[in-house]
Coordinates of C-alpha atoms in Angstrom, one line a residue:
M770 CA -8.8 -24.1 -108.9
A771 CA -8.8 -23.3 -105.2
Y772 CA -5.3 -24.5 -104.3
F773 CA -4.5 -23.1 -100.9
G774 CA -1.0 -24.3 -99.8
A775 CA 1.3 -22.1 -97.8
K776 CA 2.4 -19.0 -99.7
T777 CA 5.8 -17.4 -99.7
A778 CA 5.4 -14.0 -98.0
S779 CA 7.5 -10.9 -97.6
I780 CA 10.6 -11.8 -95.5
R781 CA 11.9 -8.4 -94.7
S782 CA 10.5 -8.2 -91.2
W783 CA 10.8 -11.5 -89.4
S784 CA 11.8 -11.8 -85.8
Y785 CA 15.2 -13.4 -85.2
A786 CA 14.0 -13.9 -81.7
V787 CA 11.4 -16.3 -83.0
A788 CA 14.1 -18.4 -84.7
C789 CA 16.2 -18.5 -81.5
F790 CA 13.2 -19.5 -79.4
A791 CA 12.3 -22.2 -81.9
C792 CA 15.8 -23.6 -81.7
L793 CA 15.4 -23.8 -77.9
I794 CA 12.2 -25.8 -78.0
I795 CA 13.5 -28.4 -80.4
S796 CA 15.2 -30.6 -77.8
D797 CA 12.3 -30.1 -75.3
S798 CA 9.3 -30.9 -77.4
L799 CA 10.1 -32.2 -80.9
L800 CA 13.1 -34.5 -80.5
Y801 CA 12.4 -38.0 -79.5
S802 CA 15.7 -39.7 -78.8
Q803 CA 18.4 -39.0 -76.2
N804 CA 21.0 -40.6 -78.4
P805 CA 23.1 -37.8 -79.8
A806 CA 23.7 -39.6 -83.1
E807 CA 19.9 -40.0 -83.6
Q808 CA 19.2 -36.5 -82.4
A809 CA 21.3 -35.2 -85.2
N810 CA 18.7 -36.6 -87.6
Y811 CA 16.2 -34.1 -86.2
E812 CA 18.4 -31.0 -86.3
P813 CA 16.6 -28.6 -88.6
A814 CA 19.7 -27.1 -90.0
N815 CA 21.0 -30.5 -91.1
L816 CA 17.6 -31.5 -92.5
A817 CA 17.3 -28.2 -94.4
Q818 CA 20.8 -28.7 -95.8
Q819 CA 20.0 -32.2 -96.9
A820 CA 16.8 -30.9 -98.5
I821 CA 18.6 -28.2 -100.4
E822 CA 21.3 -30.6 -101.6
T823 CA 18.6 -33.2 -102.7
L824 CA 16.5 -30.6 -104.5
I825 CA 19.5 -29.1 -106.3
A826 CA 20.7 -32.6 -107.3
A827 CA 17.3 -33.3 -108.7
S828 CA 16.9 -29.9 -110.4
S829 CA 18.0 -31.3 -113.8
S830 CA 14.6 -33.1 -114.0
V831 CA 12.6 -30.0 -113.3
D832 CA 10.6 -29.0 -116.4
E833 CA 8.8 -25.7 -117.0
A834 CA 5.5 -27.1 -115.7
N835 CA 6.7 -27.8 -112.2
R836 CA 9.4 -25.1 -112.0
L837 CA 7.4 -22.7 -109.9
S838 CA 6.5 -25.3 -107.3
F839 CA 10.1 -26.4 -107.1
D840 CA 11.3 -22.8 -106.8
N841 CA 8.8 -22.2 -104.0
V842 CA 10.0 -25.2 -101.9
L843 CA 13.7 -24.5 -102.5
A844 CA 13.3 -20.8 -101.7
R845 CA 11.4 -21.5 -98.4
T846 CA 14.1 -24.0 -97.4
L847 CA 16.8 -21.5 -98.0
L848 CA 14.8 -19.0 -96.0
L849 CA 14.6 -21.5 -93.2
K850 CA 18.4 -21.9 -93.2
I851 CA 18.7 -18.1 -93.0
R852 CA 16.3 -17.9 -90.0
L853 CA 18.3 -20.5 -88.2
H854 CA 21.5 -18.4 -88.8
Q855 CA 22.9 -21.2 -90.8
I856 CA 24.4 -19.4 -93.8
G857 CA 28.0 -20.7 -93.6
S858 CA 30.0 -19.9 -96.7
L859 CA 28.4 -17.0 -98.5
P860 CA 29.5 -18.0 -102.0
A861 CA 28.1 -21.5 -101.5
F862 CA 24.8 -20.2 -100.2
V863 CA 24.5 -17.7 -103.1
E864 CA 25.2 -20.5 -105.5
A865 CA 22.3 -22.5 -104.0
T866 CA 20.1 -19.4 -104.2
R867 CA 20.9 -19.0 -107.9
Q868 CA 19.1 -22.4 -108.5
V869 CA 15.8 -20.5 -107.9
D870 CA 14.6 -19.3 -111.3
F871 CA 11.5 -17.5 -110.2
P872 CA 12.8 -13.9 -109.7
F873 CA 10.5 -12.9 -106.8
S874 CA 11.4 -15.9 -104.8
R875 CA 15.1 -15.4 -105.4
L876 CA 14.9 -11.7 -104.4
D877 CA 13.1 -12.6 -101.2
V878 CA 15.8 -15.0 -100.3
E879 CA 18.7 -12.6 -101.2
S880 CA 17.0 -9.8 -99.3
A881 CA 16.7 -12.0 -96.2
L882 CA 20.2 -13.2 -96.7
G883 CA 21.4 -9.5 -96.7
G884 CA 19.5 -8.9 -93.5
E885 CA 21.0 -11.9 -91.8
L886 CA 24.5 -11.0 -92.8
A887 CA 23.9 -7.5 -91.3
F888 CA 22.5 -9.1 -88.2
Q889 CA 25.7 -11.2 -87.8
G890 CA 27.9 -8.2 -88.4
R891 CA 29.2 -9.5 -91.8
I892 CA 28.8 -6.1 -93.5
E893 CA 31.5 -6.7 -96.1
E894 CA 29.9 -9.9 -97.2
A895 CA 26.5 -8.1 -97.3
L896 CA 28.0 -5.4 -99.5
A897 CA 29.6 -8.1 -101.7
L898 CA 26.1 -9.6 -102.1
I899 CA 24.8 -6.2 -103.4
D900 CA 27.8 -5.8 -105.7
A901 CA 27.2 -9.3 -107.1
A902 CA 23.6 -8.4 -107.9
D903 CA 24.9 -5.3 -109.7
D904 CA 27.1 -7.5 -111.8
S905 CA 24.2 -9.8 -112.8
G906 CA 22.7 -8.8 -116.2
S907 CA 19.3 -10.1 -115.2
M908 CA 18.9 -7.8 -112.2
T909 CA 17.0 -4.5 -112.6
N910 CA 17.8 -1.5 -110.5
N911 CA 14.7 -2.2 -108.3
D912 CA 15.9 -5.8 -107.8
R913 CA 19.2 -4.5 -106.5
L914 CA 17.4 -2.0 -104.3
N915 CA 15.3 -4.9 -102.9
I916 CA 18.4 -6.8 -101.9
A917 CA 20.1 -3.7 -100.4
S918 CA 16.9 -3.0 -98.5
G919 CA 17.2 -6.3 -96.7
V920 CA 20.7 -5.2 -95.4
A921 CA 19.5 -1.6 -94.6
D922 CA 16.4 -2.7 -92.8
E923 CA 18.5 -4.6 -90.3
L924 CA 21.0 -1.8 -89.9
T925 CA 18.1 0.7 -89.4
R926 CA 16.5 -1.6 -86.8
Q927 CA 19.8 -1.4 -84.8
G928 CA 20.1 2.4 -85.3
R929 CA 23.3 2.0 -87.5
F930 CA 22.4 4.9 -89.8
N931 CA 26.0 5.6 -91.0
E932 CA 26.3 2.1 -92.3
V933 CA 23.0 2.5 -94.2
A934 CA 24.6 5.3 -96.1
V935 CA 27.5 3.0 -97.0
V936 CA 25.0 0.4 -98.3
A937 CA 23.3 3.1 -100.4
S938 CA 26.7 4.0 -101.9
H939 CA 26.8 0.5 -103.4
L940 CA 23.7 1.2 -105.5
K941 CA 24.4 2.6 -109.0
T942 CA 21.5 5.0 -109.5
T943 CA 20.8 8.2 -107.5
D944 CA 17.1 7.5 -107.3
C945 CA 17.7 4.1 -105.7
Q946 CA 20.2 5.6 -103.3
A947 CA 17.7 8.3 -102.4
H948 CA 15.0 5.7 -101.8
L949 CA 17.2 3.6 -99.5
L950 CA 18.4 6.7 -97.6
F951 CA 14.9 8.0 -97.1
F952 CA 13.4 4.9 -95.7
G953 CA 16.6 3.7 -93.9
V954 CA 17.8 7.0 -92.4
I955 CA 15.5 10.0 -92.9
A956 CA 12.1 8.6 -92.0
P957 CA 13.5 6.8 -88.9
L958 CA 15.2 10.0 -87.7
A959 CA 11.9 11.8 -88.1
S960 CA 10.1 9.1 -86.1
L961 CA 12.7 9.5 -83.3
G962 CA 12.0 13.2 -83.2
D963 CA 15.3 14.3 -84.8
V964 CA 13.7 16.7 -87.2
T965 CA 16.9 18.7 -87.8
G966 CA 18.8 15.5 -88.6
A967 CA 16.1 14.3 -90.9
I968 CA 15.9 17.6 -92.9
K969 CA 19.7 17.8 -93.1
Q970 CA 19.8 14.2 -94.6
L971 CA 17.0 15.2 -97.0
E972 CA 19.2 18.0 -98.3
Q973 CA 21.9 15.5 -99.2
I974 CA 19.8 13.3 -101.6
Q975 CA 18.7 14.0 -105.1
D976 CA 15.0 14.9 -105.0
E977 CA 14.1 16.8 -108.2
T978 CA 10.4 16.0 -108.1
G979 CA 9.9 16.7 -104.4
E980 CA 8.9 13.1 -103.8
F981 CA 10.9 12.6 -100.6
A982 CA 10.3 16.1 -99.3
L983 CA 6.5 15.4 -99.5
L984 CA 7.0 12.0 -97.8
L985 CA 9.0 13.6 -95.0
A986 CA 6.4 16.4 -94.6
E987 CA 3.7 13.7 -94.2
E988 CA 5.8 11.8 -91.7
L989 CA 6.3 15.0 -89.6
F990 CA 2.5 15.7 -89.7
R991 CA 1.9 12.1 -88.6
F992 CA 4.2 12.6 -85.7
N993 CA 2.3 15.7 -84.6
Q994 CA 4.9 18.3 -85.8
P995 CA 2.6 20.5 -88.0
E996 CA 4.9 23.5 -88.0
E997 CA 7.9 21.6 -89.3
S998 CA 5.7 19.8 -91.9
F999 CA 4.3 23.2 -93.1
S1000 CA 7.9 24.7 -93.4
L1001 CA 9.0 21.8 -95.6
L1002 CA 5.9 22.0 -97.7
I1003 CA 6.1 25.7 -98.4
K1004 CA 9.7 25.4 -99.3
H1005 CA 9.2 22.6 -101.9
F1006 CA 5.6 23.2 -103.0
P1007 CA 5.0 27.0 -102.9
P1008 CA 1.7 28.0 -104.4
P1009 CA 1.2 27.8 -107.2
I1010 CA 4.0 25.7 -108.6
E1011 CA 4.6 25.0 -112.3
I1012 CA 3.6 21.5 -113.2
A1013 CA 6.4 19.6 -114.9
A1014 CA 5.8 17.6 -118.0
D1015 CA 6.3 14.2 -116.4
S1016 CA 3.2 12.3 -115.5
E1017 CA 3.9 11.9 -111.8
Q1018 CA 4.1 15.6 -111.0
P1019 CA 0.3 16.2 -110.8
F1020 CA 0.1 13.3 -108.2
R1021 CA 2.9 15.0 -106.2
L1022 CA 0.9 18.3 -106.5
I1023 CA -2.3 16.6 -105.3
G1024 CA -0.4 15.0 -102.4
A1025 CA 1.1 18.4 -101.3
V1026 CA -2.3 20.2 -101.6
K1027 CA -4.0 17.5 -99.5
L1028 CA -1.4 17.9 -96.8
Y1029 CA -1.9 21.7 -96.9
A1030 CA -5.6 20.9 -96.4
K1031 CA -5.0 18.7 -93.3
L1032 CA -2.9 21.6 -91.9
G1033 CA -5.9 23.8 -92.3
K1034 CA -4.3 26.2 -94.9
A1035 CA -7.5 27.0 -96.9
I1036 CA -6.0 30.2 -98.4
I1037 CA -3.0 28.3 -99.9
V1038 CA -5.2 25.5 -101.1
N1039 CA -7.5 28.0 -102.8
K1040 CA -4.5 29.4 -104.7
F1041 CA -3.8 26.0 -106.1
C1042 CA -7.5 25.6 -107.1
D1043 CA -7.5 28.9 -108.9
A1044 CA -4.3 28.1 -110.8
Y1045 CA -5.2 24.6 -111.9
R1046 CA -8.9 24.6 -112.8
T1047 CA -8.2 22.9 -116.2
I1048 CA -6.2 19.9 -115.0
K1049 CA -7.7 16.4 -114.9
N1050 CA -7.2 16.1 -111.2
Y1051 CA -9.0 19.4 -110.4
P1052 CA -11.9 17.5 -108.5
F1053 CA -9.3 16.3 -106.0
L1054 CA -8.0 19.9 -105.5
L1055 CA -11.6 20.9 -104.6
E1056 CA -11.7 17.9 -102.2
A1057 CA -8.6 19.3 -100.6
L1058 CA -10.1 22.7 -100.3
A1059 CA -13.3 21.3 -98.7
T1060 CA -11.0 19.5 -96.2
A1061 CA -9.1 22.6 -95.4
Y1062 CA -12.3 24.5 -94.7
F1063 CA -13.4 21.7 -92.4
Y1064 CA -10.2 21.9 -90.3
E1065 CA -10.5 25.6 -90.2
G1066 CA -13.9 25.2 -88.7
N1067 CA -15.7 26.9 -91.6
N1068 CA -18.6 24.5 -92.0
E1069 CA -20.5 26.7 -94.5
Q1070 CA -17.6 26.7 -97.0
F1071 CA -16.9 23.0 -96.3
L1072 CA -20.4 22.0 -97.4
K1073 CA -20.5 24.5 -100.3
T1074 CA -17.2 23.2 -101.7
S1075 CA -18.3 19.6 -101.2
R1076 CA -21.5 20.3 -103.2
E1077 CA -19.4 22.0 -105.9
I1078 CA -17.5 18.7 -106.5
T1079 CA -20.9 17.0 -107.3
Q1080 CA -21.7 19.7 -109.9
L1081 CA -18.5 19.2 -111.9
T1082 CA -18.7 17.7 -115.4
P1083 CA -17.6 15.0 -115.5
F1084 CA -18.4 14.2 -111.8
N1085 CA -15.8 12.1 -110.1
V1086 CA -17.5 10.6 -107.0
Y1087 CA -14.2 9.4 -105.6
A1088 CA -13.3 13.1 -105.0
L1089 CA -16.0 13.0 -102.2
S1090 CA -14.0 10.5 -100.2
E1091 CA -12.6 12.9 -97.7
P1092 CA -15.8 15.1 -97.3
L1093 CA -17.8 11.9 -96.7
H1094 CA -15.2 10.7 -94.2
L1095 CA -15.3 14.1 -92.4
L1096 CA -19.1 14.1 -92.3
S1097 CA -19.0 10.6 -90.7
L1098 CA -16.6 11.9 -88.1
R1099 CA -18.9 14.8 -87.3
S1100 CA -21.3 12.4 -85.5
P1101 CA -19.5 9.1 -84.7
E1102 CA -22.7 7.6 -83.3
S1103 CA -24.8 8.5 -86.4
L1104 CA -24.4 8.2 -90.2
T1105 CA -27.1 10.8 -90.8
P1106 CA -25.0 13.7 -91.9
A1107 CA -23.1 11.7 -94.5
L1108 CA -26.1 9.8 -95.8
Q1109 CA -28.2 13.0 -96.0
F1110 CA -25.4 14.7 -98.0
I1111 CA -25.4 11.7 -100.5
G1112 CA -29.2 11.8 -100.8
D1113 CA -29.4 15.5 -101.2
S1114 CA -26.3 16.3 -103.4
V1115 CA -25.1 13.2 -105.2
P1116 CA -26.9 12.3 -108.5
A1117 CA -29.0 9.2 -108.2
S1118 CA -26.8 7.3 -110.8
D1119 CA -23.7 7.8 -108.6
Q1120 CA -25.2 7.1 -105.2
D1121 CA -24.2 3.4 -105.1
T1122 CA -20.6 4.4 -105.7
A1123 CA -20.9 7.1 -103.0
F1124 CA -22.2 4.5 -100.6
Y1125 CA -19.2 2.3 -101.4
V1126 CA -16.7 5.2 -100.9
L1127 CA -18.3 6.0 -97.6
S1128 CA -18.2 2.4 -96.5
Q1129 CA -14.5 2.2 -97.3
R1130 CA -13.8 5.2 -95.1
L1131 CA -15.8 3.8 -92.3
Q1132 CA -13.8 0.6 -92.6
D1133 CA -10.7 2.7 -92.3
Q1134 CA -12.1 3.8 -88.9
Q1135 CA -12.9 0.2 -88.1
R1136 CA -16.6 1.1 -87.7
W1137 CA -17.6 -2.3 -89.1
R1138 CA -21.3 -2.3 -88.4
D1139 CA -21.7 1.2 -89.8
A1140 CA -19.7 0.3 -92.9
L1141 CA -21.8 -2.8 -93.6
E1142 CA -25.0 -0.8 -93.0
V1143 CA -23.9 1.6 -95.7
L1144 CA -22.9 -1.2 -98.1
L1145 CA -26.3 -2.8 -97.8
L1146 CA -27.9 0.5 -99.1
T1147 CA -26.5 -0.1 -102.5
S1148 CA -29.2 -1.0 -105.0
A1149 CA -27.1 -3.1 -107.5
R1150 CA -27.3 -6.7 -106.2
S1151 CA -24.0 -8.0 -107.7
S1152 CA -22.1 -4.9 -106.5
R1153 CA -23.5 -5.4 -103.0
L1154 CA -22.6 -9.1 -102.9
Y1155 CA -19.0 -8.7 -103.9
A1156 CA -18.5 -5.5 -101.8
C1157 CA -19.6 -7.7 -98.8
I1158 CA -16.9 -10.3 -99.7
E1159 CA -14.3 -7.5 -100.0
F1160 CA -15.6 -6.1 -96.7
V1161 CA -15.1 -9.5 -94.9
E1162 CA -11.6 -10.0 -96.3
R1163 CA -10.6 -6.5 -95.1
M1164 CA -12.2 -7.1 -91.7
A1165 CA -10.3 -10.4 -91.4
K1166 CA -7.0 -8.6 -91.9
S1167 CA -7.9 -6.0 -89.2
S1168 CA -7.8 -6.1 -85.4
A1169 CA -11.6 -6.7 -85.3
T1170 CA -12.7 -8.7 -82.3
S1171 CA -14.9 -11.7 -82.1
R1172 CA -17.8 -9.6 -80.9
E1173 CA -17.4 -7.3 -83.9
F1174 CA -17.4 -10.3 -86.3
D1175 CA -20.5 -11.7 -84.5
A1176 CA -22.3 -8.3 -84.9
V1177 CA -22.0 -8.3 -88.7
A1178 CA -22.2 -12.1 -89.4
K1179 CA -26.0 -12.3 -89.2
Q1180 CA -26.5 -9.5 -91.7
I1181 CA -24.0 -10.9 -94.1
L1182 CA -25.5 -14.4 -94.0
Q1183 CA -28.9 -12.9 -94.8
V1184 CA -27.4 -11.2 -97.9
F1185 CA -26.0 -14.6 -99.0
Q1186 CA -29.3 -16.4 -98.5
L1187 CA -30.8 -14.2 -101.2
E1188 CA -28.4 -15.7 -103.7
K1189 CA -28.9 -18.8 -105.8
E1190 CA -26.5 -21.8 -105.8
P1191 CA -23.6 -22.1 -106.6
I1192 CA -23.0 -18.4 -105.9
R1193 CA -24.3 -18.8 -102.3
T1194 CA -21.8 -21.5 -101.6
E1195 CA -18.9 -19.5 -103.0
L1196 CA -19.8 -16.5 -100.9
L1197 CA -20.3 -18.5 -97.7
C1198 CA -17.0 -20.3 -98.2
G1199 CA -15.2 -17.0 -98.9
F1200 CA -16.7 -15.5 -95.8
V1201 CA -15.8 -18.4 -93.6
T1202 CA -12.3 -18.8 -94.9
A1203 CA -11.5 -15.1 -94.5
W1204 CA -12.9 -15.0 -90.9
A1205 CA -11.1 -18.2 -89.9
K1206 CA -7.7 -16.8 -90.9
R1207 CA -8.1 -14.3 -88.1
Q1208 CA -9.8 -16.1 -85.3
P1209 CA -12.2 -19.0 -84.6
V1210 CA -15.6 -18.6 -86.2
N1211 CA -18.7 -18.5 -84.0
E1212 CA -21.0 -21.5 -83.7
A1213 CA -23.7 -20.0 -86.0
I1214 CA -21.2 -19.7 -88.8
R1215 CA -19.8 -23.2 -88.1
R1216 CA -23.3 -24.7 -88.3
S1217 CA -24.0 -22.8 -91.5
L1218 CA -20.9 -24.2 -93.1
I1219 CA -21.6 -27.8 -92.0
A1220 CA -25.1 -27.5 -93.3
C1221 CA -23.9 -26.0 -96.6
V1222 CA -21.5 -28.9 -97.1
H1223 CA -24.2 -31.6 -96.7
E1224 CA -26.7 -29.6 -98.7
T1225 CA -24.2 -29.1 -101.5
R1226 CA -23.3 -32.8 -101.5
Q1227 CA -27.0 -33.8 -101.8
R1228 CA -27.7 -31.1 -104.4
L1229 CA -24.8 -32.2 -106.6
A1230 CA -25.7 -35.9 -106.2
R1231 CA -29.3 -35.2 -107.4
Q1232 CA -28.0 -33.3 -110.4
V1233 CA -25.7 -36.1 -111.4
E1234 CA -28.5 -38.7 -111.0
S1235 CA -30.7 -36.6 -113.2
G1236 CA -28.1 -36.6 -116.0
M1237 CA -27.0 -33.0 -115.6
N1238 CA -23.4 -32.1 -116.6
V1239 CA -22.2 -31.0 -113.2
K1240 CA -19.2 -28.7 -113.0
A1241 CA -18.5 -28.9 -109.3
D1242 CA -14.8 -28.8 -109.0
S1243 CA -14.5 -25.2 -107.8
Q1244 CA -17.5 -25.5 -105.4
I1245 CA -16.0 -28.6 -103.7
A1246 CA -12.6 -27.1 -103.5
D1247 CA -14.1 -24.0 -101.8
L1248 CA -15.9 -26.2 -99.3
V1249 CA -12.8 -28.1 -98.5
E1250 CA -10.8 -25.0 -98.0
A1251 CA -13.4 -23.5 -95.6
W1252 CA -13.9 -26.8 -93.8
L1253 CA -10.1 -27.0 -93.1
A1254 CA -10.0 -23.3 -92.2
V1255 CA -12.4 -23.9 -89.3
K1256 CA -10.4 -27.0 -88.3
E1257 CA -13.4 -29.3 -88.7
T1258 CA -12.8 -33.1 -89.2
N1259 CA -14.8 -35.9 -90.8
F1260 CA -15.4 -34.1 -94.0
P1261 CA -17.7 -36.3 -96.2
I1262 CA -14.9 -37.5 -98.4
D1263 CA -17.2 -39.3 -100.8
I1264 CA -18.1 -35.8 -102.2
L1265 CA -14.7 -36.0 -103.9
D1266 CA -16.1 -38.5 -106.4
L1267 CA -17.9 -35.6 -108.0
V1268 CA -14.6 -33.8 -108.7
A1269 CA -13.9 -34.2 -112.4
N1270 CA -10.2 -33.2 -112.4
P1271 CA -8.3 -36.3 -111.0
D1272 CA -5.3 -34.1 -109.9
L1273 CA -7.5 -31.8 -108.0
R1274 CA -9.4 -34.7 -106.5
E1275 CA -6.3 -36.3 -105.0
D1276 CA -4.9 -32.9 -103.9
L1277 CA -8.1 -32.2 -102.0
R1278 CA -8.1 -35.8 -100.6
A1279 CA -4.6 -35.3 -99.3
R1280 CA -5.5 -32.0 -97.6
I1281 CA -8.5 -33.5 -95.9
L1282 CA -6.4 -36.4 -94.7
I1283 CA -3.8 -33.9 -93.4
G1284 CA -6.6 -32.2 -91.5
N1285 CA -7.5 -35.6 -90.0
K1286 CA -3.8 -36.2 -89.1
D1287 CA -3.8 -39.3 -91.3
Y1288 CA -0.4 -38.6 -92.8
P1289 CA 0.4 -42.0 -94.5
S1290 CA -2.9 -41.9 -96.4
A1291 CA -2.3 -38.2 -97.3
L1292 CA 1.1 -39.1 -98.7
S1293 CA -0.5 -41.9 -100.8
A1294 CA -3.0 -39.4 -102.2
A1295 CA -0.3 -36.7 -102.8
L1296 CA 1.8 -39.2 -104.9
K1297 CA -1.1 -39.5 -107.3
T1298 CA -1.1 -35.8 -108.1
L1299 CA 0.8 -34.2 -111.0
P1300 CA 4.5 -33.5 -110.4
A1301 CA 3.8 -29.8 -111.0
D1302 CA 1.7 -29.5 -107.8
R1303 CA 3.4 -32.2 -105.7
P1304 CA 6.4 -30.4 -104.0
D1305 CA 4.3 -27.9 -102.1
L1306 CA 1.8 -30.5 -101.1
L1307 CA 4.5 -32.9 -99.9
M1308 CA 6.3 -30.2 -97.9
H1309 CA 2.9 -29.4 -96.2
I1310 CA 2.3 -33.1 -95.3
F1311 CA 5.7 -33.6 -93.8
K1312 CA 5.7 -30.3 -92.0
R1313 CA 2.4 -31.0 -90.3
A1314 CA 3.4 -34.5 -89.5
S1315 CA 6.6 -33.3 -87.8
L1316 CA 4.8 -30.5 -85.9
N1317 CA 2.4 -33.2 -84.6
H1318 CA 5.2 -35.4 -83.2
R1319 CA 5.4 -37.7 -86.2
A1320 CA 8.9 -36.8 -87.3
D1321 CA 10.0 -40.4 -86.9
W1322 CA 7.4 -41.6 -89.4
A1323 CA 8.2 -38.6 -91.6
L1324 CA 11.9 -39.4 -91.8
S1325 CA 11.2 -43.0 -92.6
A1326 CA 8.7 -42.1 -95.3
A1327 CA 11.0 -39.5 -96.8
A1328 CA 13.7 -42.1 -97.2
S1329 CA 11.4 -44.1 -99.5
L1330 CA 11.0 -41.1 -101.9
T1331 CA 13.4 -40.0 -104.6
G1332 CA 14.5 -36.8 -106.3
I1333 CA 12.4 -33.6 -105.9
D1334 CA 9.8 -35.5 -103.8
R1335 CA 12.4 -36.5 -101.3
G1336 CA 13.8 -33.0 -101.2
A1337 CA 10.4 -31.5 -100.6
A1338 CA 9.7 -34.0 -97.8
L1339 CA 12.9 -33.2 -96.1
A1340 CA 12.2 -29.5 -96.4
G1341 CA 8.8 -30.1 -94.7
I1342 CA 10.4 -32.0 -91.9
A1343 CA 13.0 -29.3 -91.4
A1344 CA 10.3 -26.6 -91.2
G1345 CA 8.3 -28.8 -88.8
V1346 CA 11.0 -29.7 -86.3
S1347 CA 12.3 -26.2 -86.2
G1348 CA 9.0 -25.0 -84.8
L1349 CA 8.9 -22.3 -87.4
L1350 CA 5.6 -22.2 -89.1
N1351 CA 6.8 -20.3 -92.1
E1352 CA 4.8 -17.1 -92.6
E1353 CA 2.8 -17.7 -89.4
F1354 CA 5.4 -15.9 -87.3
P1355 CA 5.8 -12.3 -88.6
R1356 CA 8.9 -10.5 -87.5
D1357 CA 8.5 -7.3 -85.5

């Protein structure tokens, strides 16, 4: 089923400035009464606290079926309190957090809580939070590290590196301590140009496998300090090194050799290749050697080594990723060198995969038209279709402009038109939804979606009239999601009559009505859904109502609900009147 409510996201990088700004706009744009007593009803912190208390009081009625939805709403409400700097008593807040059973949600809350305590200067309480996690039998070492990272991230943001070391000392394992110190102290020092300080700190942590030495060397290379990067590499990964028995060591080795290659050290890379011809990862050593020759300017050896990769048995086409990438850089205005290499050197049975690999690297460069052009060269129809969907999803997460989207849209739509229903509808909806998450879709795409909705409605109706057993639930859910994503109104709601699952039917009806800003009708539909799905949906209804200046109606309607439903409604109002649109405001 295509449920698409708000999702809980990573909370380790939100901007406290956004929370402060949101608090400032409450009285200006979202509060309706000048009466102080009535205004208190709209205070987000008060509403959130009421929601938390109501949810916890009703938690005894939560069964396994609706536990996840309950946990999601409670966790998001706790996060809202944190963002509003409304922790209050730490023990009481932690006790409320413990009501969340779903481990990932609880860890997100506790990590954010640690960051907020650090922000407020309540370091001792933050350390107590980590120690309490250590005392919990259900917490793994990584769970404790997650909570400690919330504290350390805020301290690092403020440049309080000495205190990060104190936080690390409260972790019980040396590998977790090393992880926290690397990302909280060593890497930030390197980014600030303090190479000596970063290396000195590196020497203080336990790094038997060279994991953190390699990470620091990569950071130094990224910050244009190749000599320091090379010095660190040659110290920790001298050629050739003995491969330890643990399974991760070959990956460390490959990483080190690839960095040697970027530094243009072909002689050193060649020594590794000679020493490790029998290991499974040997093709990637050759890839590194080809890379090194490229950066040395030795074109003949670069091409010769790249061809040697294609002659290995078995041939691993993914080992051509960097050579194809480098060939595409040779002539940024032309794909000819890379495509010619694939045509001349890659076995015919592997060329589709090579096209895919090259397209991925072109996407890395944000050369979207070139990347799509290469994808469309693949001969396998199913691979081409789903590679196009993956392409659009990746493009949607990038900084691609409207013009770049427009440039590829026509080609992608042509690919979809070759498909039969219902696959064509699925592809179009996926494309539209991915695009709309980034920016408004163009008119051609909007018209295509509207036409698709009406065509699908007529097609399904004809199939039902002819006595066919129509399974349309997922198609209709996809259409509703795409329609709402482009912020269209007046969805032909009678198409919901073709949805077989009554719970999904009312869920979709509620979401369509939310899009139409008909919140009372949306609430009526939501109350017909299963309790397992209802809390998230109710929170969404009441949040949107409050954001659209209907907090007065929302408070009145919430008062008529009971138990978890009422708690979810209050949580939605709190999120709405705070002006914080949950994950829609990432923290810098």
